[in-house]
Amino acid sequence: MQNYIQYEIATTPFNPDILSGVLWDLNILGLNEYDNFLTIFSSEDSDVTENLINEKLEALRSEKIINSYKITSTKLQSKNWNEEWEKKLDVIEVSDTIVIKPSFKDYKTKPNQIVITIDPKMSFGTGEHETTKIVLILLEKYFQAGTKILDVGSGTGVLAIASSKLGAKNVIAVDNDEWCSLNGKENIELNNIENINVVLGTIENINDNNFDIILANINKNVLIDIKDELFQKVKNNGLLILSGILQSDEDEIKRQFIRLGLTALETYQINEWIGIVFIKN
């Protein structure tokens, strides 16, 4: 059984915006903010360690952004993870159309609603985090029926499932984490969807270069690392919908992608997080 580690991080003063930005750039699976601390999650075999987190926090202390900090780590088995999520997850109405419902919650569907049922386990993308909501809102706005969509870093599969339920012709969901890939497949089955192909790997493993829309809710550093592949795989006049980006990183992301020949169409913001829509001219 796969094990995970939860790190609870408290700082004085507590600035969740700065902390989220620093920690989000690590290879974490999820992040939750609370009143005076935040938690991040990583798989036990990932390169995220308490020493690495210490280095990041020491850098903030040396810059006098924080005065002190405390890290508490807890090992979680998948069963413990599910129990923790079931305590706090609820139905999320992302928009008038898109609803995300945990498998253990009841919900009466309203007319014209798309309900996505998920069993989140340890994958990121429950709809709770601002970045997931941002991508879904932008996807709904720019979506056209019959499109071909690639979801990079697909996690629970919620973005891929939403794409299919909105009317995509076919969808590819790629994630380099085996557990996320398996969880995505389970959620696709929960929603009785047959036109999503789940790929264990990276965007480099995707041979198709003709996607109408590519969704990537990851983080700034990874987005910059894979920018060339994203550009190559979206068709002319196709869209990139990117998130996992802090508002403070907007200018850098725009510079990196506009340099490739893309045009920024829109920036959408919830709290400190943003999503950017680019079109390939």
PDB file of C-alpha atoms in Angstrom:
ATOM      1  CA  MET A   1       0.000   0.000   0.000  1.00  0.00           C
ATOM      2  CA  GLN A   2       1.338   3.425  -0.968  1.00  0.00           C
ATOM      3  CA  ASN A   3       2.248   5.706   1.928  1.00  0.00           C
ATOM      4  CA  TYR A   4       2.163   9.494   1.965  1.00  0.00           C
ATOM      5  CA  ILE A   5       3.480  12.222   4.210  1.00  0.00           C
ATOM      6  CA  GLN A   6       1.524  15.214   5.449  1.00  0.00           C
ATOM      7  CA  TYR A   7       3.595  18.212   6.518  1.00  0.00           C
ATOM      8  CA  GLU A   8       1.902  20.782   8.741  1.00  0.00           C
ATOM      9  CA  ILE A   9       3.734  24.099   8.500  1.00  0.00           C
ATOM     10  CA  ALA A  10       3.209  27.077  10.798  1.00  0.00           C
ATOM     11  CA  THR A  11       5.194  30.306  10.615  1.00  0.00           C
ATOM     12  CA  THR A  12       5.389  33.613  12.461  1.00  0.00           C
ATOM     13  CA  PRO A  13       4.148  35.784  10.933  1.00  0.00           C
ATOM     14  CA  PHE A  14       1.858  33.536   8.909  1.00  0.00           C
ATOM     15  CA  ASN A  15       1.598  34.623   5.289  1.00  0.00           C
ATOM     16  CA  PRO A  16      -0.249  31.899   3.341  1.00  0.00           C
ATOM     17  CA  ASP A  17       0.246  33.624  -0.018  1.00  0.00           C
ATOM     18  CA  ILE A  18       4.041  33.612   0.201  1.00  0.00           C
ATOM     19  CA  LEU A  19       4.180  30.163   1.798  1.00  0.00           C
ATOM     20  CA  SER A  20       1.882  28.663  -0.833  1.00  0.00           C
ATOM     21  CA  GLY A  21       4.022  30.068  -3.605  1.00  0.00           C
ATOM     22  CA  VAL A  22       7.262  28.689  -2.167  1.00  0.00           C
ATOM     23  CA  LEU A  23       5.874  25.254  -1.330  1.00  0.00           C
ATOM     24  CA  TRP A  24       3.765  24.876  -4.471  1.00  0.00           C
ATOM     25  CA  ASP A  25       6.971  24.915  -6.510  1.00  0.00           C
ATOM     26  CA  LEU A  26       8.005  21.673  -4.819  1.00  0.00           C
ATOM     27  CA  ASN A  27       6.821  18.353  -6.200  1.00  0.00           C
ATOM     28  CA  ILE A  28       3.797  18.174  -3.876  1.00  0.00           C
ATOM     29  CA  LEU A  29       0.466  16.453  -4.438  1.00  0.00           C
ATOM     30  CA  GLY A  30      -1.756  18.933  -2.644  1.00  0.00           C
ATOM     31  CA  LEU A  31      -1.894  21.949  -0.355  1.00  0.00           C
ATOM     32  CA  ASN A  32      -4.525  23.106   2.130  1.00  0.00           C
ATOM     33  CA  GLU A  33      -4.614  26.490   3.870  1.00  0.00           C
ATOM     34  CA  TYR A  34      -6.010  27.028   7.364  1.00  0.00           C
ATOM     35  CA  ASP A  35      -6.253  30.039   9.683  1.00  0.00           C
ATOM     36  CA  ASN A  36      -2.717  29.879  11.092  1.00  0.00           C
ATOM     37  CA  PHE A  37      -0.968  27.016   9.283  1.00  0.00           C
ATOM     38  CA  LEU A  38      -1.047  25.059   6.061  1.00  0.00           C
ATOM     39  CA  THR A  39      -0.543  21.428   5.114  1.00  0.00           C
ATOM     40  CA  ILE A  40       1.158  19.908   2.104  1.00  0.00           C
ATOM     41  CA  PHE A  41       1.162  16.302   0.962  1.00  0.00           C
ATOM     42  CA  SER A  42       3.748  14.207  -0.852  1.00  0.00           C
ATOM     43  CA  SER A  43       4.273  10.543  -1.610  1.00  0.00           C
ATOM     44  CA  GLU A  44       6.771   8.854   0.692  1.00  0.00           C
ATOM     45  CA  ASP A  45       9.164   8.132  -2.176  1.00  0.00           C
ATOM     46  CA  SER A  46       9.111  11.662  -3.659  1.00  0.00           C
ATOM     47  CA  ASP A  47      11.989  14.138  -3.467  1.00  0.00           C
ATOM     48  CA  VAL A  48      10.037  16.311  -1.006  1.00  0.00           C
ATOM     49  CA  THR A  49      11.656  15.905   2.416  1.00  0.00           C
ATOM     50  CA  GLU A  50      11.563  17.758   5.699  1.00  0.00           C
ATOM     51  CA  ASN A  51      15.130  18.918   5.018  1.00  0.00           C
ATOM     52  CA  LEU A  52      14.054  20.416   1.689  1.00  0.00           C
ATOM     53  CA  ILE A  53      11.137  22.227   3.337  1.00  0.00           C
ATOM     54  CA  ASN A  54      13.525  23.462   6.037  1.00  0.00           C
ATOM     55  CA  GLU A  55      15.793  24.921   3.351  1.00  0.00           C
ATOM     56  CA  LYS A  56      12.882  26.827   1.811  1.00  0.00           C
ATOM     57  CA  LEU A  57      11.747  28.185   5.172  1.00  0.00           C
ATOM     58  CA  GLU A  58      15.293  29.108   6.226  1.00  0.00           C
ATOM     59  CA  ALA A  59      15.567  31.139   3.023  1.00  0.00           C
ATOM     60  CA  LEU A  60      12.398  33.018   3.992  1.00  0.00           C
ATOM     61  CA  ARG A  61      13.795  33.606   7.474  1.00  0.00           C
ATOM     62  CA  SER A  62      17.109  34.901   6.120  1.00  0.00           C
ATOM     63  CA  GLU A  63      15.125  37.356   3.980  1.00  0.00           C
ATOM     64  CA  LYS A  64      13.253  38.434   7.157  1.00  0.00           C
ATOM     65  CA  ILE A  65       9.920  37.390   5.650  1.00  0.00           C
ATOM     66  CA  ILE A  66       9.293  35.076   8.612  1.00  0.00           C
ATOM     67  CA  ASN A  67      10.773  35.048  12.119  1.00  0.00           C
ATOM     68  CA  SER A  68      10.193  31.418  13.045  1.00  0.00           C
ATOM     69  CA  TYR A  69       8.553  28.245  11.811  1.00  0.00           C
ATOM     70  CA  LYS A  70       7.503  24.768  12.880  1.00  0.00           C
ATOM     71  CA  ILE A  71       7.121  21.649  10.731  1.00  0.00           C
ATOM     72  CA  THR A  72       5.147  18.606  11.875  1.00  0.00           C
ATOM     73  CA  SER A  73       5.160  15.511   9.681  1.00  0.00           C
ATOM     74  CA  THR A  74       2.659  12.646   9.735  1.00  0.00           C
ATOM     75  CA  LYS A  75       2.827   9.444   7.716  1.00  0.00           C
ATOM     76  CA  LEU A  76      -0.490   8.566   6.057  1.00  0.00           C
ATOM     77  CA  GLN A  77      -1.580   5.314   4.500  1.00  0.00           C
ATOM     78  CA  SER A  78      -4.157   5.579   1.731  1.00  0.00           C
ATOM     79  CA  LYS A  79      -6.886   4.486   4.161  1.00  0.00           C
ATOM     80  CA  ASN A  80      -5.973   7.301   6.571  1.00  0.00           C
ATOM     81  CA  TRP A  81      -5.939   9.744   3.669  1.00  0.00           C
ATOM     82  CA  ASN A  82      -9.458   8.801   2.631  1.00  0.00           C
ATOM     83  CA  GLU A  83     -10.715   9.153   6.186  1.00  0.00           C
ATOM     84  CA  GLU A  84      -9.192  12.631   6.461  1.00  0.00           C
ATOM     85  CA  TRP A  85     -10.733  13.762   3.169  1.00  0.00           C
ATOM     86  CA  GLU A  86     -14.152  12.362   4.040  1.00  0.00           C
ATOM     87  CA  LYS A  87     -14.181  14.530   7.165  1.00  0.00           C
ATOM     88  CA  LYS A  88     -13.795  17.765   5.221  1.00  0.00           C
ATOM     89  CA  LEU A  89     -14.849  17.317   1.596  1.00  0.00           C
ATOM     90  CA  ASP A  90     -18.269  18.482   0.501  1.00  0.00           C
ATOM     91  CA  VAL A  91     -20.150  19.003  -2.741  1.00  0.00           C
ATOM     92  CA  ILE A  92     -18.649  21.942  -4.642  1.00  0.00           C
ATOM     93  CA  GLU A  93     -20.716  23.990  -7.072  1.00  0.00           C
ATOM     94  CA  VAL A  94     -17.947  25.399  -9.245  1.00  0.00           C
ATOM     95  CA  SER A  95     -20.438  27.225 -11.461  1.00  0.00           C
ATOM     96  CA  ASP A  96     -24.132  27.053 -12.321  1.00  0.00           C
ATOM     97  CA  THR A  97     -23.218  24.173 -14.640  1.00  0.00           C
ATOM     98  CA  ILE A  98     -20.315  22.236 -13.087  1.00  0.00           C
ATOM     99  CA  VAL A  99     -20.615  20.428  -9.756  1.00  0.00           C
ATOM    100  CA  ILE A 100     -18.017  18.175  -8.107  1.00  0.00           C
ATOM    101  CA  LYS A 101     -19.457  15.562  -5.779  1.00  0.00           C
ATOM    102  CA  PRO A 102     -17.404  13.221  -3.585  1.00  0.00           C
ATOM    103  CA  SER A 103     -18.580   9.636  -4.010  1.00  0.00           C
ATOM    104  CA  PHE A 104     -19.678   9.477  -0.359  1.00  0.00           C
ATOM    105  CA  LYS A 105     -21.974  12.551  -0.586  1.00  0.00           C
ATOM    106  CA  ASP A 106     -25.547  12.803  -1.891  1.00  0.00           C
ATOM    107  CA  TYR A 107     -26.562  15.557  -4.290  1.00  0.00           C
ATOM    108  CA  LYS A 108     -29.785  16.282  -6.156  1.00  0.00           C
ATOM    109  CA  THR A 109     -28.833  17.311  -9.678  1.00  0.00           C
ATOM    110  CA  LYS A 110     -30.486  20.448 -11.020  1.00  0.00           C
ATOM    111  CA  PRO A 111     -31.486  20.898 -14.674  1.00  0.00           C
ATOM    112  CA  ASN A 112     -28.545  21.449 -17.058  1.00  0.00           C
ATOM    113  CA  GLN A 113     -25.953  20.626 -14.421  1.00  0.00           C
ATOM    114  CA  ILE A 114     -22.902  18.449 -15.021  1.00  0.00           C
ATOM    115  CA  VAL A 115     -22.103  16.472 -11.883  1.00  0.00           C
ATOM    116  CA  ILE A 116     -18.614  14.989 -11.588  1.00  0.00           C
ATOM    117  CA  THR A 117     -18.345  12.214  -9.012  1.00  0.00           C
ATOM    118  CA  ILE A 118     -14.890  11.647  -7.557  1.00  0.00           C
ATOM    119  CA  ASP A 119     -13.241   9.386  -5.016  1.00  0.00           C
ATOM    120  CA  PRO A 120     -10.241  11.645  -4.331  1.00  0.00           C
ATOM    121  CA  LYS A 121      -7.856   9.351  -2.457  1.00  0.00           C
ATOM    122  CA  MET A 122      -4.388  10.951  -2.618  1.00  0.00           C
ATOM    123  CA  SER A 123      -4.730  12.719  -5.958  1.00  0.00           C
ATOM    124  CA  PHE A 124      -4.877  16.471  -6.360  1.00  0.00           C
ATOM    125  CA  GLY A 125      -7.957  17.975  -7.975  1.00  0.00           C
ATOM    126  CA  THR A 126     -10.971  17.731  -5.702  1.00  0.00           C
ATOM    127  CA  GLY A 127     -12.405  21.095  -6.700  1.00  0.00           C
ATOM    128  CA  GLU A 128     -11.572  22.580  -3.311  1.00  0.00           C
ATOM    129  CA  HIS A 129      -8.452  24.344  -4.464  1.00  0.00           C
ATOM    130  CA  GLU A 130      -8.779  27.635  -6.299  1.00  0.00           C
ATOM    131  CA  THR A 131      -6.701  26.465  -9.258  1.00  0.00           C
ATOM    132  CA  THR A 132      -9.031  23.556 -10.040  1.00  0.00           C
ATOM    133  CA  LYS A 133     -12.012  25.910  -9.952  1.00  0.00           C
ATOM    134  CA  ILE A 134     -10.203  28.402 -12.178  1.00  0.00           C
ATOM    135  CA  VAL A 135      -9.458  25.837 -14.886  1.00  0.00           C
ATOM    136  CA  LEU A 136     -13.020  24.506 -14.814  1.00  0.00           C
ATOM    137  CA  ILE A 137     -14.496  28.006 -15.108  1.00  0.00           C
ATOM    138  CA  LEU A 138     -12.214  28.844 -18.034  1.00  0.00           C
ATOM    139  CA  LEU A 139     -12.802  25.463 -19.674  1.00  0.00           C
ATOM    140  CA  GLU A 140     -16.558  25.981 -19.532  1.00  0.00           C
ATOM    141  CA  LYS A 141     -16.203  29.478 -20.997  1.00  0.00           C
ATOM    142  CA  TYR A 142     -14.011  28.527 -23.962  1.00  0.00           C
ATOM    143  CA  PHE A 143     -15.244  24.990 -24.612  1.00  0.00           C
ATOM    144  CA  GLN A 144     -16.760  23.987 -27.938  1.00  0.00           C
ATOM    145  CA  ALA A 145     -18.437  20.630 -28.517  1.00  0.00           C
ATOM    146  CA  GLY A 146     -16.472  18.006 -30.404  1.00  0.00           C
ATOM    147  CA  THR A 147     -13.041  19.231 -29.344  1.00  0.00           C
ATOM    148  CA  LYS A 148      -9.982  17.108 -28.604  1.00  0.00           C
ATOM    149  CA  ILE A 149      -8.495  17.836 -25.183  1.00  0.00           C
ATOM    150  CA  LEU A 150      -5.267  16.986 -23.350  1.00  0.00           C
ATOM    151  CA  ASP A 151      -5.143  17.223 -19.544  1.00  0.00           C
ATOM    152  CA  VAL A 152      -1.518  17.389 -18.348  1.00  0.00           C
ATOM    153  CA  GLY A 153      -0.957  16.425 -14.706  1.00  0.00           C
ATOM    154  CA  SER A 154      -4.461  15.023 -14.521  1.00  0.00           C
ATOM    155  CA  GLY A 155      -4.553  13.933 -10.852  1.00  0.00           C
ATOM    156  CA  THR A 156      -8.071  12.801  -9.932  1.00  0.00           C
ATOM    157  CA  GLY A 157      -9.118  13.218 -13.565  1.00  0.00           C
ATOM    158  CA  VAL A 158     -11.663  15.894 -12.677  1.00  0.00           C
ATOM    159  CA  LEU A 159     -10.660  18.209 -15.545  1.00  0.00           C
ATOM    160  CA  ALA A 160     -10.671  15.373 -18.067  1.00  0.00           C
ATOM    161  CA  ILE A 161     -14.060  14.175 -16.813  1.00  0.00           C
ATOM    162  CA  ALA A 162     -15.478  17.702 -17.026  1.00  0.00           C
ATOM    163  CA  SER A 163     -14.180  17.952 -20.605  1.00  0.00           C
ATOM    164  CA  SER A 164     -15.922  14.729 -21.560  1.00  0.00           C
ATOM    165  CA  LYS A 165     -19.195  15.670 -19.884  1.00  0.00           C
ATOM    166  CA  LEU A 166     -19.173  19.065 -21.583  1.00  0.00           C
ATOM    167  CA  GLY A 167     -19.030  17.254 -24.919  1.00  0.00           C
ATOM    168  CA  ALA A 168     -15.397  16.694 -25.925  1.00  0.00           C
ATOM    169  CA  LYS A 169     -14.862  14.240 -28.761  1.00  0.00           C
ATOM    170  CA  ASN A 170     -11.962  12.562 -27.001  1.00  0.00           C
ATOM    171  CA  VAL A 171      -9.701  13.337 -24.062  1.00  0.00           C
ATOM    172  CA  ILE A 172      -6.226  12.227 -23.019  1.00  0.00           C
ATOM    173  CA  ALA A 173      -5.304  12.512 -19.326  1.00  0.00           C
ATOM    174  CA  VAL A 174      -1.598  12.162 -18.544  1.00  0.00           C
ATOM    175  CA  ASP A 175       0.064  12.013 -15.129  1.00  0.00           C
ATOM    176  CA  ASN A 176       3.514  10.770 -14.133  1.00  0.00           C
ATOM    177  CA  ASP A 177       2.366   9.482 -10.736  1.00  0.00           C
ATOM    178  CA  GLU A 178       1.110   5.900 -10.809  1.00  0.00           C
ATOM    179  CA  TRP A 179      -1.283   6.390  -7.898  1.00  0.00           C
ATOM    180  CA  CYS A 180      -2.813   9.489  -9.498  1.00  0.00           C
ATOM    181  CA  SER A 181      -3.157   7.624 -12.776  1.00  0.00           C
ATOM    182  CA  LEU A 182      -4.992   4.743 -11.090  1.00  0.00           C
ATOM    183  CA  ASN A 183      -7.229   7.133  -9.147  1.00  0.00           C
ATOM    184  CA  GLY A 184      -8.045   8.973 -12.361  1.00  0.00           C
ATOM    185  CA  LYS A 185      -9.079   5.716 -14.025  1.00  0.00           C
ATOM    186  CA  GLU A 186     -11.319   4.845 -11.071  1.00  0.00           C
ATOM    187  CA  ASN A 187     -13.031   8.236 -11.214  1.00  0.00           C
ATOM    188  CA  ILE A 188     -13.566   7.936 -14.960  1.00  0.00           C
ATOM    189  CA  GLU A 189     -15.280   4.591 -14.349  1.00  0.00           C
ATOM    190  CA  LEU A 190     -17.364   6.155 -11.545  1.00  0.00           C
ATOM    191  CA  ASN A 191     -18.687   8.641 -14.105  1.00  0.00           C
ATOM    192  CA  ASN A 192     -19.334   5.971 -16.774  1.00  0.00           C
ATOM    193  CA  ILE A 193     -17.101   7.695 -19.326  1.00  0.00           C
ATOM    194  CA  GLU A 194     -15.501   5.843 -22.218  1.00  0.00           C
ATOM    195  CA  ASN A 195     -13.763   8.527 -24.292  1.00  0.00           C
ATOM    196  CA  ILE A 196     -10.888   9.350 -21.908  1.00  0.00           C
ATOM    197  CA  ASN A 197      -7.523   7.669 -22.377  1.00  0.00           C
ATOM    198  CA  VAL A 198      -5.392   7.740 -19.209  1.00  0.00           C
ATOM    199  CA  VAL A 199      -1.636   7.709 -19.829  1.00  0.00           C
ATOM    200  CA  LEU A 200       0.974   7.064 -17.134  1.00  0.00           C
ATOM    201  CA  GLY A 201       3.882   9.299 -18.118  1.00  0.00           C
ATOM    202  CA  THR A 202       4.679  12.861 -19.132  1.00  0.00           C
ATOM    203  CA  ILE A 203       3.609  15.121 -21.964  1.00  0.00           C
ATOM    204  CA  GLU A 204       6.600  13.800 -23.922  1.00  0.00           C
ATOM    205  CA  ASN A 205       4.832  10.420 -24.063  1.00  0.00           C
ATOM    206  CA  ILE A 206       1.916  11.965 -25.978  1.00  0.00           C
ATOM    207  CA  ASN A 207       2.434  11.606 -29.729  1.00  0.00           C
ATOM    208  CA  ASP A 208      -0.544  13.675 -30.896  1.00  0.00           C
ATOM    209  CA  ASN A 209       0.213  17.293 -31.856  1.00  0.00           C
ATOM    210  CA  ASN A 210      -3.283  18.431 -32.738  1.00  0.00           C
ATOM    211  CA  PHE A 211      -5.215  19.262 -29.561  1.00  0.00           C
ATOM    212  CA  ASP A 212      -7.911  21.933 -29.562  1.00  0.00           C
ATOM    213  CA  ILE A 213      -7.424  22.626 -25.845  1.00  0.00           C
ATOM    214  CA  ILE A 214      -4.640  21.669 -23.457  1.00  0.00           C
ATOM    215  CA  LEU A 215      -5.272  21.961 -19.715  1.00  0.00           C
ATOM    216  CA  ALA A 216      -2.304  22.137 -17.336  1.00  0.00           C
ATOM    217  CA  ASN A 217      -2.914  22.821 -13.652  1.00  0.00           C
ATOM    218  CA  ILE A 218       0.562  22.208 -12.291  1.00  0.00           C
ATOM    219  CA  ASN A 219       2.979  24.872 -11.008  1.00  0.00           C
ATOM    220  CA  LYS A 220       5.062  27.672 -12.446  1.00  0.00           C
ATOM    221  CA  ASN A 221       8.337  25.784 -12.712  1.00  0.00           C
ATOM    222  CA  VAL A 222       6.858  22.725 -14.401  1.00  0.00           C
ATOM    223  CA  LEU A 223       4.823  24.874 -16.789  1.00  0.00           C
ATOM    224  CA  ILE A 224       7.982  26.669 -17.858  1.00  0.00           C
ATOM    225  CA  ASP A 225       9.877  23.374 -18.180  1.00  0.00           C
ATOM    226  CA  ILE A 226       7.258  21.891 -20.536  1.00  0.00           C
ATOM    227  CA  LYS A 227       6.315  25.066 -22.396  1.00  0.00           C
ATOM    228  CA  ASP A 228       7.827  23.887 -25.692  1.00  0.00           C
ATOM    229  CA  GLU A 229       5.906  20.596 -25.567  1.00  0.00           C
ATOM    230  CA  LEU A 230       2.676  22.421 -24.738  1.00  0.00           C
ATOM    231  CA  PHE A 231       3.221  24.736 -27.697  1.00  0.00           C
ATOM    232  CA  GLN A 232       3.971  21.855 -30.064  1.00  0.00           C
ATOM    233  CA  LYS A 233       0.949  19.789 -29.082  1.00  0.00           C
ATOM    234  CA  VAL A 234      -1.750  22.451 -29.337  1.00  0.00           C
ATOM    235  CA  LYS A 235      -3.116  23.024 -32.838  1.00  0.00           C
ATOM    236  CA  ASN A 236      -3.123  26.374 -34.620  1.00  0.00           C
ATOM    237  CA  ASN A 237      -5.892  28.517 -33.095  1.00  0.00           C
ATOM    238  CA  GLY A 238      -5.982  26.048 -30.195  1.00  0.00           C
ATOM    239  CA  LEU A 239      -5.966  27.080 -26.532  1.00  0.00           C
ATOM    240  CA  LEU A 240      -3.726  26.498 -23.542  1.00  0.00           C
ATOM    241  CA  ILE A 241      -5.513  26.895 -20.206  1.00  0.00           C
ATOM    242  CA  LEU A 242      -2.839  27.068 -17.517  1.00  0.00           C
ATOM    243  CA  SER A 243      -3.091  27.330 -13.741  1.00  0.00           C
ATOM    244  CA  GLY A 244      -1.225  26.451 -10.572  1.00  0.00           C
ATOM    245  CA  ILE A 245       0.136  29.985 -10.925  1.00  0.00           C
ATOM    246  CA  LEU A 246       0.358  32.669  -8.264  1.00  0.00           C
ATOM    247  CA  GLN A 247      -0.651  36.185  -9.261  1.00  0.00           C
ATOM    248  CA  SER A 248       2.905  37.325  -8.540  1.00  0.00           C
ATOM    249  CA  ASP A 249       4.170  34.983 -11.292  1.00  0.00           C
ATOM    250  CA  GLU A 250       1.758  36.188 -13.985  1.00  0.00           C
ATOM    251  CA  ASP A 251       4.242  38.396 -15.822  1.00  0.00           C
ATOM    252  CA  GLU A 252       6.928  35.712 -15.948  1.00  0.00           C
ATOM    253  CA  ILE A 253       4.542  33.050 -17.275  1.00  0.00           C
ATOM    254  CA  LYS A 254       3.223  35.431 -19.908  1.00  0.00           C
ATOM    255  CA  ARG A 255       6.741  36.341 -21.029  1.00  0.00           C
ATOM    256  CA  GLN A 256       7.752  32.700 -21.336  1.00  0.00           C
ATOM    257  CA  PHE A 257       4.710  31.666 -23.383  1.00  0.00           C
ATOM    258  CA  ILE A 258       4.278  34.798 -25.504  1.00  0.00           C
ATOM    259  CA  ARG A 259       7.906  34.353 -26.573  1.00  0.00           C
ATOM    260  CA  LEU A 260       6.840  31.077 -28.226  1.00  0.00           C
ATOM    261  CA  GLY A 261       4.284  32.849 -30.400  1.00  0.00           C
ATOM    262  CA  LEU A 262       1.210  32.545 -28.194  1.00  0.00           C
ATOM    263  CA  THR A 263      -1.220  35.343 -27.360  1.00  0.00           C
ATOM    264  CA  ALA A 264      -2.651  35.775 -23.861  1.00  0.00           C
ATOM    265  CA  LEU A 265      -6.441  36.025 -24.073  1.00  0.00           C
ATOM    266  CA  GLU A 266      -7.478  36.217 -20.444  1.00  0.00           C
ATOM    267  CA  THR A 267      -6.295  36.032 -16.860  1.00  0.00           C
ATOM    268  CA  TYR A 268      -8.799  34.779 -14.287  1.00  0.00           C
ATOM    269  CA  GLN A 269      -8.086  35.151 -10.571  1.00  0.00           C
ATOM    270  CA  ILE A 270      -9.428  33.644  -7.344  1.00  0.00           C
ATOM    271  CA  ASN A 271      -7.627  34.940  -4.248  1.00  0.00           C
ATOM    272  CA  GLU A 272      -3.866  34.788  -4.947  1.00  0.00           C
ATOM    273  CA  TRP A 273      -4.176  32.120  -7.682  1.00  0.00           C
ATOM    274  CA  ILE A 274      -4.634  32.761 -11.394  1.00  0.00           C
ATOM    275  CA  GLY A 275      -5.315  30.935 -14.620  1.00  0.00           C
ATOM    276  CA  ILE A 276      -4.166  32.203 -18.006  1.00  0.00           C
ATOM    277  CA  VAL A 277      -5.666  31.363 -21.399  1.00  0.00           C
ATOM    278  CA  PHE A 278      -3.302  31.468 -24.379  1.00  0.00           C
ATOM    279  CA  ILE A 279      -4.159  31.007 -28.057  1.00  0.00           C
ATOM    280  CA  LYS A 280      -1.734  29.670 -30.662  1.00  0.00           C
ATOM    281  CA  ASN A 281      -1.924  32.076 -33.582  1.00  0.00           C
TER     282      ASN A 281
END
